[in-house]
Short mmCIF file of C-alpha atoms and ligand atoms in Angstrom, two decimals:
data_model
loop_
_atom_site.label_atom_id
_atom_site.label_comp_id
_atom_site.label_asym_id
_atom_site.label_seq_id
_atom_site.Cartn_x
_atom_site.Cartn_y
_atom_site.Cartn_z
CA MET A 1 -29.66 60.28 256.59
CA ASP A 2 -32.51 58.67 258.42
CA VAL A 3 -34.33 55.55 257.30
CA LEU A 4 -36.83 53.24 258.42
CA LEU A 5 -36.93 49.63 257.46
CA THR A 6 -39.29 47.04 257.65
CA GLY A 7 -38.79 43.83 258.10
CA GLY A 8 -35.43 44.53 258.54
CA ALA A 9 -34.64 42.07 260.92
CA GLY A 10 -35.05 39.09 258.32
CA TYR A 11 -32.27 37.77 255.55
CA ILE A 12 -31.60 40.45 253.15
CA GLY A 13 -33.26 43.10 255.70
CA SER A 14 -30.36 42.01 257.96
CA HIS A 15 -27.80 42.27 255.44
CA THR A 16 -28.50 45.65 254.02
CA LEU A 17 -28.41 46.84 257.89
CA ILE A 18 -25.36 46.16 258.61
CA GLU A 19 -24.03 47.87 255.12
CA LEU A 20 -26.58 51.10 255.77
CA LEU A 21 -24.64 51.10 259.77
CA ALA A 22 -21.22 50.73 257.81
CA CYS A 23 -22.27 54.29 255.68
CA GLY A 24 -23.45 56.07 258.81
CA HIS A 25 -27.28 56.57 257.83
CA ARG A 26 -29.50 56.25 261.23
CA ILE A 27 -32.37 53.78 261.56
CA HIS A 28 -35.35 52.44 262.88
CA VAL A 29 -36.02 48.83 261.76
CA ALA A 30 -39.42 47.50 262.22
CA ASP A 31 -40.59 43.99 262.86
CA ASN A 32 -43.29 41.90 263.74
CA PHE A 33 -40.66 38.67 263.80
CA ALA A 34 -43.09 36.07 261.69
CA ASN A 35 -39.87 35.48 260.12
CA SER A 36 -37.13 36.01 261.62
CA SER A 37 -35.57 36.36 264.96
CA PRO A 38 -34.65 39.35 267.65
CA GLU A 39 -30.98 37.00 267.63
CA ALA A 40 -30.83 38.93 264.35
CA LEU A 41 -30.59 42.16 265.41
CA ASN A 42 -28.26 41.52 268.14
CA ARG A 43 -25.71 40.05 266.25
CA VAL A 44 -25.47 42.47 263.31
CA ARG A 45 -25.38 45.38 266.93
CA SER A 46 -22.31 43.27 267.51
CA LEU A 47 -20.93 42.98 264.26
CA SER A 48 -21.41 46.10 263.52
CA ASN A 49 -20.68 47.94 267.27
CA ARG A 50 -23.55 50.79 266.33
CA ASP A 51 -26.90 50.65 267.57
CA PHE A 52 -30.28 51.26 266.37
CA ALA A 53 -33.95 51.89 266.79
CA PHE A 54 -36.31 49.15 266.44
CA SER A 55 -39.85 48.28 267.39
CA ARG A 56 -42.10 45.30 267.04
CA ALA A 57 -44.87 46.74 264.57
CA ASP A 58 -46.75 45.30 261.98
CA VAL A 59 -46.91 46.26 258.58
CA ARG A 60 -51.16 45.26 258.32
CA ASP A 61 -51.60 47.93 261.76
CA ARG A 62 -52.27 51.08 260.00
CA ALA A 63 -52.55 53.28 262.79
CA ALA A 64 -49.68 51.51 264.73
CA LEU A 65 -47.60 51.75 261.76
CA ILE A 66 -48.47 56.50 261.43
CA ALA A 67 -47.76 55.95 264.89
CA LEU A 68 -44.03 54.75 264.68
CA PHE A 69 -43.72 56.67 261.33
CA GLN A 70 -44.63 59.96 263.29
CA GLU A 71 -42.07 59.37 266.21
CA PHE A 72 -38.81 58.18 264.25
CA ARG A 73 -39.73 60.91 260.95
CA PRO A 74 -37.65 59.11 258.30
CA GLU A 75 -35.88 60.74 255.72
CA ALA A 76 -36.79 56.81 253.13
CA VAL A 77 -38.26 53.70 253.54
CA ILE A 78 -36.77 50.68 253.06
CA HIS A 79 -39.92 48.11 251.93
CA PHE A 80 -38.71 44.84 252.63
CA ALA A 81 -41.68 42.94 254.96
CA GLY A 82 -43.28 40.24 253.26
CA LEU A 83 -44.33 36.71 253.14
CA LYS A 84 -42.38 35.03 250.27
CA ALA A 85 -42.98 31.62 249.61
CA VAL A 86 -44.78 30.65 247.05
CA GLY A 87 -46.84 27.77 247.57
CA GLU A 88 -48.06 29.00 250.95
CA GLY A 89 -48.86 32.35 249.00
CA GLU A 90 -51.23 29.61 246.49
CA ALA A 91 -52.97 28.30 250.21
CA LYS A 92 -53.45 31.65 251.98
CA PRO A 93 -53.95 33.77 249.44
CA LEU A 94 -56.14 36.54 251.72
CA ASP A 95 -52.78 36.51 253.87
CA TYR A 96 -50.01 37.50 250.95
CA TYR A 97 -52.80 39.91 249.85
CA GLU A 98 -53.34 41.71 253.20
CA THR A 99 -49.75 41.48 253.74
CA ASN A 100 -47.60 42.38 250.84
CA VAL A 101 -50.06 45.03 249.02
CA ALA A 102 -52.16 46.24 252.00
CA GLY A 103 -49.01 46.48 254.25
CA THR A 104 -47.60 48.60 251.13
CA MET A 105 -50.31 50.75 250.31
CA ASN A 106 -50.61 51.25 254.62
CA VAL A 107 -46.65 52.00 254.55
CA LEU A 108 -46.86 54.68 252.15
CA ASP A 109 -49.97 56.12 254.03
CA ALA A 110 -47.24 56.24 257.55
CA MET A 111 -45.16 58.14 255.00
CA ASN A 112 -47.29 60.28 253.80
CA ALA A 113 -48.23 61.37 257.20
CA VAL A 114 -45.08 62.33 257.80
CA GLN A 115 -44.26 63.78 254.36
CA CYS A 116 -41.48 61.01 253.78
CA ARG A 117 -41.10 60.59 250.01
CA ARG A 118 -38.49 58.45 249.14
CA ILE A 119 -38.94 54.48 248.99
CA VAL A 120 -36.43 51.59 248.16
CA PHE A 121 -39.27 48.46 247.72
CA SER A 122 -38.04 45.00 247.89
CA SER A 123 -39.26 43.93 244.57
CA SER A 124 -38.64 40.75 242.78
CA ALA A 125 -38.13 38.53 239.21
CA THR A 126 -40.73 36.77 240.00
CA VAL A 127 -43.23 40.03 239.09
CA TYR A 128 -41.61 38.66 234.89
CA GLY A 129 -43.25 35.13 235.10
CA GLU A 130 -42.48 33.18 232.46
CA PRO A 131 -39.58 34.57 230.24
CA GLU A 132 -40.18 35.40 226.59
CA TYR A 133 -36.38 36.59 226.44
CA LEU A 134 -33.28 36.04 228.14
CA PRO A 135 -31.62 37.13 229.52
CA ILE A 136 -34.93 40.19 231.13
CA ASP A 137 -34.65 43.97 230.93
CA GLU A 138 -37.00 45.88 232.64
CA ALA A 139 -38.68 46.56 229.68
CA HIS A 140 -39.82 42.85 229.41
CA PRO A 141 -43.53 42.01 229.53
CA LEU A 142 -44.60 41.32 233.55
CA ARG A 143 -46.73 38.34 233.96
CA PRO A 144 -46.74 36.64 237.40
CA ALA A 145 -47.08 33.48 237.06
CA SER A 146 -48.56 33.21 241.00
CA VAL A 147 -50.34 34.71 244.12
CA TYR A 148 -46.84 36.19 245.41
CA GLY A 149 -45.96 37.05 242.50
CA ARG A 150 -49.17 38.74 241.09
CA THR A 151 -48.57 40.62 245.48
CA LYS A 152 -45.20 41.88 244.39
CA HIS A 153 -46.28 43.35 240.94
CA MET A 154 -50.05 44.77 242.88
CA ALA A 155 -47.95 46.45 245.20
CA GLU A 156 -45.18 48.27 242.57
CA GLN A 157 -48.14 49.35 240.07
CA ILE A 158 -49.64 51.02 244.15
CA ILE A 159 -46.18 52.85 244.74
CA ALA A 160 -45.90 54.04 240.85
CA ASP A 161 -49.44 55.68 241.14
CA TRP A 162 -48.37 56.66 244.60
CA GLY A 163 -45.33 58.68 243.15
CA ARG A 164 -47.38 59.53 239.68
CA ALA A 165 -49.62 61.68 241.88
CA ARG A 166 -46.28 63.85 243.90
CA PRO A 167 -44.23 65.22 242.00
CA GLU A 168 -41.08 64.90 244.24
CA ALA A 169 -41.73 61.38 245.42
CA SER A 170 -39.14 58.88 244.18
CA GLY A 171 -38.69 54.87 244.84
CA ALA A 172 -36.43 52.27 243.68
CA LEU A 173 -38.36 48.93 242.69
CA LEU A 174 -35.40 46.54 243.19
CA ARG A 175 -36.77 43.00 241.53
CA TYR A 176 -33.92 40.58 243.08
CA PHE A 177 -33.50 37.84 241.05
CA ASN A 178 -32.03 35.03 243.04
CA PRO A 179 -30.53 36.44 246.30
CA VAL A 180 -27.57 34.01 248.39
CA GLY A 181 -24.83 33.52 250.92
CA ALA A 182 -24.19 34.98 253.79
CA HIS A 183 -22.26 37.88 255.27
CA GLU A 184 -18.40 37.19 255.60
CA SER A 185 -18.36 36.82 258.93
CA GLY A 186 -20.43 33.48 259.03
CA ARG A 187 -22.68 35.16 261.98
CA ILE A 188 -26.01 36.29 260.17
CA GLY A 189 -27.77 34.22 256.32
CA GLU A 190 -30.58 32.46 256.13
CA ASP A 191 -32.75 30.92 258.60
CA PRO A 192 -35.65 29.41 256.99
CA HIS A 193 -38.28 28.70 260.09
CA ASP A 194 -39.35 25.28 257.54
CA VAL A 195 -38.70 22.69 255.38
CA PRO A 196 -36.39 24.95 252.74
CA ASN A 197 -38.69 26.26 248.93
CA ASN A 198 -34.89 26.98 247.76
CA LEU A 199 -32.30 25.39 247.03
CA MET A 200 -28.99 26.50 248.62
CA PRO A 201 -30.62 26.91 251.61
CA TYR A 202 -31.57 23.21 250.94
CA ILE A 203 -28.23 22.19 250.04
CA SER A 204 -27.31 23.90 253.28
CA GLN A 205 -28.78 21.70 255.52
CA VAL A 206 -27.34 19.01 253.39
CA ALA A 207 -24.18 19.94 254.43
CA VAL A 208 -25.07 20.30 257.82
CA GLY A 209 -26.84 16.98 257.78
CA ARG A 210 -30.46 18.22 259.04
CA ARG A 211 -31.42 16.86 255.08
CA ALA A 212 -30.88 13.82 253.85
CA LYS A 213 -30.38 14.58 250.09
CA LEU A 214 -30.91 17.25 247.67
CA SER A 215 -34.04 16.56 245.46
CA ILE A 216 -32.39 17.95 241.85
CA TYR A 217 -36.61 18.88 240.12
CA GLY A 218 -35.69 17.87 237.06
CA ASP A 219 -32.70 16.85 234.35
CA ASP A 220 -34.15 17.26 231.48
CA TYR A 221 -34.35 21.46 231.20
CA ASP A 222 -33.05 22.69 227.57
CA THR A 223 -30.11 23.91 229.92
CA ARG A 224 -26.45 23.22 229.30
CA ASP A 225 -26.00 19.79 231.36
CA GLY A 226 -30.26 19.63 232.02
CA THR A 227 -31.31 21.34 235.50
CA GLY A 228 -32.73 24.36 235.30
CA LEU A 229 -30.36 28.13 235.46
CA ARG A 230 -30.48 31.23 237.51
CA ASP A 231 -28.79 34.22 237.97
CA TYR A 232 -27.78 34.08 241.39
CA ILE A 233 -26.64 36.78 244.08
CA HIS A 234 -24.44 37.61 246.98
CA VAL A 235 -26.73 38.76 249.63
CA ALA A 236 -23.86 41.58 250.17
CA ASP A 237 -24.12 42.51 246.80
CA LEU A 238 -27.97 42.89 247.12
CA ALA A 239 -27.19 44.86 250.66
CA ARG A 240 -25.68 47.01 248.24
CA ALA A 241 -27.99 47.47 246.02
CA HIS A 242 -29.64 48.70 248.55
CA VAL A 243 -27.54 51.77 249.88
CA ALA A 244 -27.07 52.65 245.88
CA ALA A 245 -30.98 53.25 245.90
CA LEU A 246 -31.25 55.08 248.57
CA ASP A 247 -28.99 57.50 247.18
CA TYR A 248 -29.90 57.47 243.64
CA ALA A 249 -33.50 57.46 245.24
CA ALA A 250 -32.52 60.92 247.04
CA ALA A 251 -31.20 62.39 243.67
CA HIS A 252 -33.67 61.63 241.22
CA GLN A 253 -37.58 61.86 241.33
CA GLY A 254 -39.32 58.97 240.01
CA VAL A 255 -40.08 55.22 240.16
CA GLU A 256 -38.08 53.66 238.52
CA ALA A 257 -37.61 49.45 238.44
CA PHE A 258 -34.28 48.02 238.49
CA ASN A 259 -32.95 44.74 237.99
CA ILE A 260 -30.83 43.06 240.72
CA GLY A 261 -28.94 40.13 239.20
CA THR A 262 -25.70 39.70 238.05
CA GLY A 263 -26.35 38.57 234.27
CA ALA A 264 -24.72 34.98 234.52
CA GLY A 265 -26.74 31.64 235.91
CA PHE A 266 -25.86 28.82 237.22
CA THR A 267 -27.61 25.34 236.76
CA VAL A 268 -28.53 23.21 239.98
CA HIS A 269 -25.23 20.90 239.42
CA GLU A 270 -23.08 23.66 238.70
CA MET A 271 -24.39 25.02 241.91
CA LEU A 272 -24.29 21.41 244.50
CA ARG A 273 -20.17 21.50 243.22
CA ALA A 274 -19.77 24.61 244.47
CA PHE A 275 -21.68 24.15 247.55
CA SER A 276 -19.54 20.72 247.80
CA GLU A 277 -16.17 22.09 247.13
CA ALA A 278 -16.96 24.70 249.85
CA CYS A 279 -17.58 22.12 252.51
CA GLY A 280 -15.31 19.32 251.00
CA ARG A 281 -17.40 16.73 250.53
CA ASP A 282 -19.66 15.56 247.91
CA LEU A 283 -23.82 15.93 248.59
CA PRO A 284 -25.95 13.52 247.97
CA TYR A 285 -28.92 14.01 245.61
CA GLU A 286 -31.32 12.96 243.34
CA VAL A 287 -32.66 13.78 240.02
CA THR A 288 -36.75 14.33 240.46
CA ALA A 289 -39.46 14.85 238.39
CA ARG A 290 -39.96 19.15 237.52
CA ARG A 291 -40.97 21.46 239.83
CA PRO A 292 -44.46 22.64 238.61
CA GLY A 293 -44.46 26.28 237.46
CA ASP A 294 -40.54 25.99 237.26
CA VAL A 295 -39.07 27.29 234.44
CA ALA A 296 -35.84 26.54 232.23
CA ALA A 297 -33.69 30.03 232.89
CA CYS A 298 -33.76 33.12 234.46
CA VAL A 299 -31.62 35.59 233.71
CA ALA A 300 -30.68 39.17 234.41
CA ASP A 301 -30.02 42.40 232.54
CA PRO A 302 -29.31 43.83 234.92
CA SER A 303 -27.05 46.85 232.96
CA LYS A 304 -29.95 49.59 233.63
CA ALA A 305 -29.03 49.25 237.47
CA ASN A 306 -24.73 48.96 236.57
CA ARG A 307 -25.56 52.18 234.53
CA LEU A 308 -28.45 54.51 237.09
CA LEU A 309 -27.88 53.02 240.56
CA ASN A 310 -23.52 52.41 239.84
CA TRP A 311 -23.48 49.39 241.66
CA ARG A 312 -22.71 45.75 239.99
CA ALA A 313 -22.24 42.46 241.68
CA GLU A 314 -19.12 42.12 242.85
CA ARG A 315 -18.33 37.82 244.39
CA GLY A 316 -18.57 35.54 242.67
CA LEU A 317 -20.43 31.50 242.73
CA PRO A 318 -17.34 30.19 245.75
CA GLU A 319 -18.01 32.97 247.72
CA MET A 320 -21.44 32.61 247.99
CA SER A 321 -21.03 29.20 249.11
CA ARG A 322 -18.45 29.70 250.85
CA SER A 323 -20.08 32.26 253.24
CA ALA A 324 -23.37 30.25 253.33
CA TRP A 325 -21.20 27.47 254.25
CA LEU A 326 -19.86 29.19 257.00
CA TRP A 327 -23.02 30.32 258.22
CA GLN A 328 -24.99 27.05 258.21
CA SER A 329 -21.83 25.15 259.59
CA GLY A 330 -20.91 27.32 262.71
CA ASN A 331 -25.45 28.44 263.07
CA PRO A 332 -26.76 24.74 262.08
CA ASN A 333 -29.62 25.19 263.71
CA GLY A 334 -30.24 28.66 262.15
CA TYR A 335 -30.06 31.77 265.27
CA GLU A 336 -31.42 28.69 267.42
CA ALA A 337 -29.88 27.81 270.34
CA LEU A 338 -28.89 23.95 270.09
P1 NAD B 1 -37.42 37.05 255.43
O1 NAD B 1 -38.47 36.47 255.53
O2 NAD B 1 -36.16 36.85 256.11
O3 NAD B 1 -37.85 39.12 256.11
C1 NAD B 1 -39.22 39.22 255.79
C2 NAD B 1 -38.80 39.89 256.88
O4 NAD B 1 -39.98 40.85 256.59
C3 NAD B 1 -38.23 39.19 258.02
O5 NAD B 1 -38.29 39.80 259.34
C4 NAD B 1 -40.42 39.16 258.64
O6 NAD B 1 -40.22 38.68 260.07
C5 NAD B 1 -41.03 40.51 257.68
N1 NAD B 1 -42.20 40.88 258.77
C6 NAD B 1 -42.73 39.95 258.08
N2 NAD B 1 -44.14 40.06 258.02
C7 NAD B 1 -44.08 41.54 258.13
C8 NAD B 1 -45.28 42.27 258.63
N3 NAD B 1 -46.56 41.78 258.71
N4 NAD B 1 -44.84 43.17 259.53
C9 NAD B 1 -43.77 43.32 259.73
N5 NAD B 1 -42.56 42.99 259.85
C10 NAD B 1 -42.67 41.56 258.46
O7 NAD B 1 -37.58 38.08 253.74
P2 NAD B 1 -35.85 38.05 252.70
O8 NAD B 1 -36.15 36.70 252.42
O9 NAD B 1 -35.52 38.42 253.53
O10 NAD B 1 -37.06 39.07 251.63
C11 NAD B 1 -37.15 40.52 251.87
C12 NAD B 1 -38.62 41.33 250.92
O11 NAD B 1 -37.69 41.06 249.91
C13 NAD B 1 -39.68 40.37 250.80
O12 NAD B 1 -40.62 41.48 250.82
C14 NAD B 1 -39.33 39.48 250.29
O13 NAD B 1 -40.60 38.65 249.24
C15 NAD B 1 -38.03 39.90 248.61
N6 NAD B 1 -37.98 39.09 248.16
C16 NAD B 1 -36.56 37.92 248.67
C17 NAD B 1 -36.10 37.84 247.61
C18 NAD B 1 -35.53 35.41 248.34
O14 NAD B 1 -35.07 34.92 247.38
N7 NAD B 1 -34.92 35.74 249.25
C19 NAD B 1 -35.82 37.39 246.37
C20 NAD B 1 -37.18 38.37 245.27
C21 NAD B 1 -37.82 38.96 247.00
C1 UD1 B 2 -37.98 31.01 243.59
C2 UD1 B 2 -39.24 31.05 243.50
C3 UD1 B 2 -39.71 32.66 243.08
C4 UD1 B 2 -38.17 33.40 243.92
C5 UD1 B 2 -37.34 32.92 243.85
C6 UD1 B 2 -36.12 33.94 244.73
C7 UD1 B 2 -41.15 29.53 243.13
C8 UD1 B 2 -41.78 28.16 241.82
N1 UD1 B 2 -40.73 30.14 242.88
O1 UD1 B 2 -37.35 30.48 242.31
O2 UD1 B 2 -41.35 33.18 243.19
O3 UD1 B 2 -38.91 35.28 243.77
O4 UD1 B 2 -37.66 31.77 244.56
O5 UD1 B 2 -35.26 32.78 245.03
O6 UD1 B 2 -40.94 28.52 244.49
N2 UD1 B 2 -34.38 23.04 242.95
C9 UD1 B 2 -33.97 21.85 243.41
N3 UD1 B 2 -34.46 21.45 244.43
C10 UD1 B 2 -34.59 21.69 245.39
C11 UD1 B 2 -35.34 23.37 245.58
C12 UD1 B 2 -34.66 24.17 243.27
O7 UD1 B 2 -33.72 21.03 242.03
O8 UD1 B 2 -34.73 21.49 246.60
C13 UD1 B 2 -34.27 24.12 241.96
C14 UD1 B 2 -35.00 24.03 240.89
O9 UD1 B 2 -36.10 23.62 240.39
C15 UD1 B 2 -34.36 25.24 240.16
C16 UD1 B 2 -33.48 26.11 241.15
O10 UD1 B 2 -32.61 24.89 242.32
O11 UD1 B 2 -34.35 25.31 239.32
C17 UD1 B 2 -33.94 27.32 241.96
O12 UD1 B 2 -34.65 26.95 242.79
P1 UD1 B 2 -34.78 27.98 243.94
O13 UD1 B 2 -34.35 28.78 244.33
O14 UD1 B 2 -36.91 27.67 244.54
O15 UD1 B 2 -35.56 29.55 243.25
P2 UD1 B 2 -36.07 30.01 241.75
O16 UD1 B 2 -37.38 28.30 241.23
O17 UD1 B 2 -35.48 30.40 240.80
#
């Protein structure tokens, strides 16, 4: 299939790109490198031994997107491009609405211009907001508690309305839980530009000596050891979910949401222990106050994706931490040269 990836140079995009190339899809990546590096694409080329097209493009630029789509004429789009830092979204809400909401409308417009009818969208478990029950299924109420979460919820609704207006259209809204880990080669991985907000990249930077210690945000939650519990999913499993979603979109009409998680959760202490085992030493930490907005536990019910996408997460916590450590130890400064 001819597939256009917006944001294909990013963390999840680059891992998905490898999977798609291995399956023989013809790919065009469009990215403005707002939060990624051309080096990630170079490494995907050498790891996969396959080529793909690339355009430096901004999803906020509707005319440029339409021109790009007219040139490549994709049969499907995987729309990763977006801004994802929750705190930054509160400080710069209009930037988040422009990139995540208007950007998604531009992508749909460009699809319309070339009669492209299939889209796989990077959504997030954050659209659910505070869990009312666990595990969270797709019928759970959608009450996002941040600007970032609202941009994803709005983009989902726009895609669903676009789909309703076109009976032949198909869309998969993939609600990722907590993606972690790296490609098994350790050559590509997550490379946050600023201080990491998320747990796993923070632990990785402590392990490699870039940060002094992990702050554990509260150990008085109602979980098995008092620390926050999340559904961590290996990025390679997440990448495979996109391939499955493309196949599903090719065979079905309508827009569907899918939880992409494992169905199991780990606490902060368990993540720290697993990473310490992977890197061979105990990592320093201190327990600090809770982070505002955090919930005690968040776990997916992934049975809809298991059933309809014929996909399931296969990699466990040891593989998540081992691959993250291989990537971080081999690339202490990410894609930047030392
Ligand atoms: P990332 O920042 O590594 O990747 C996003 C990519 O989009 C980057 O390559 C960036 O340069 C590009 N981009 C940003 N703004 C752009 C613009 N205006 N035009 C073109 N390209 C632009 O993030 P990621 O972790 O790979 O996330 C991919 C998608 O998945 C995002 O939409 C994110 O919101 C969503 N998501 C991520 C997580 C997570 O924990 N990583 C969880 C849930 C959902
Ligand atoms: C965060 C985002 C969420 C996004 C998700 C995807 C926030 C408030 N939420 O959620 O929108 O969809 O990532 O990956 O940013 N922790 C520490 N110390 C740290 C970092 C985290 O103790 O330095 C704890 C947190 O309190 C939490 C767990 O680790 O219990 C996981 O945190 P994180 O990786 O930020 O993910 P989420 O909180 O699930």
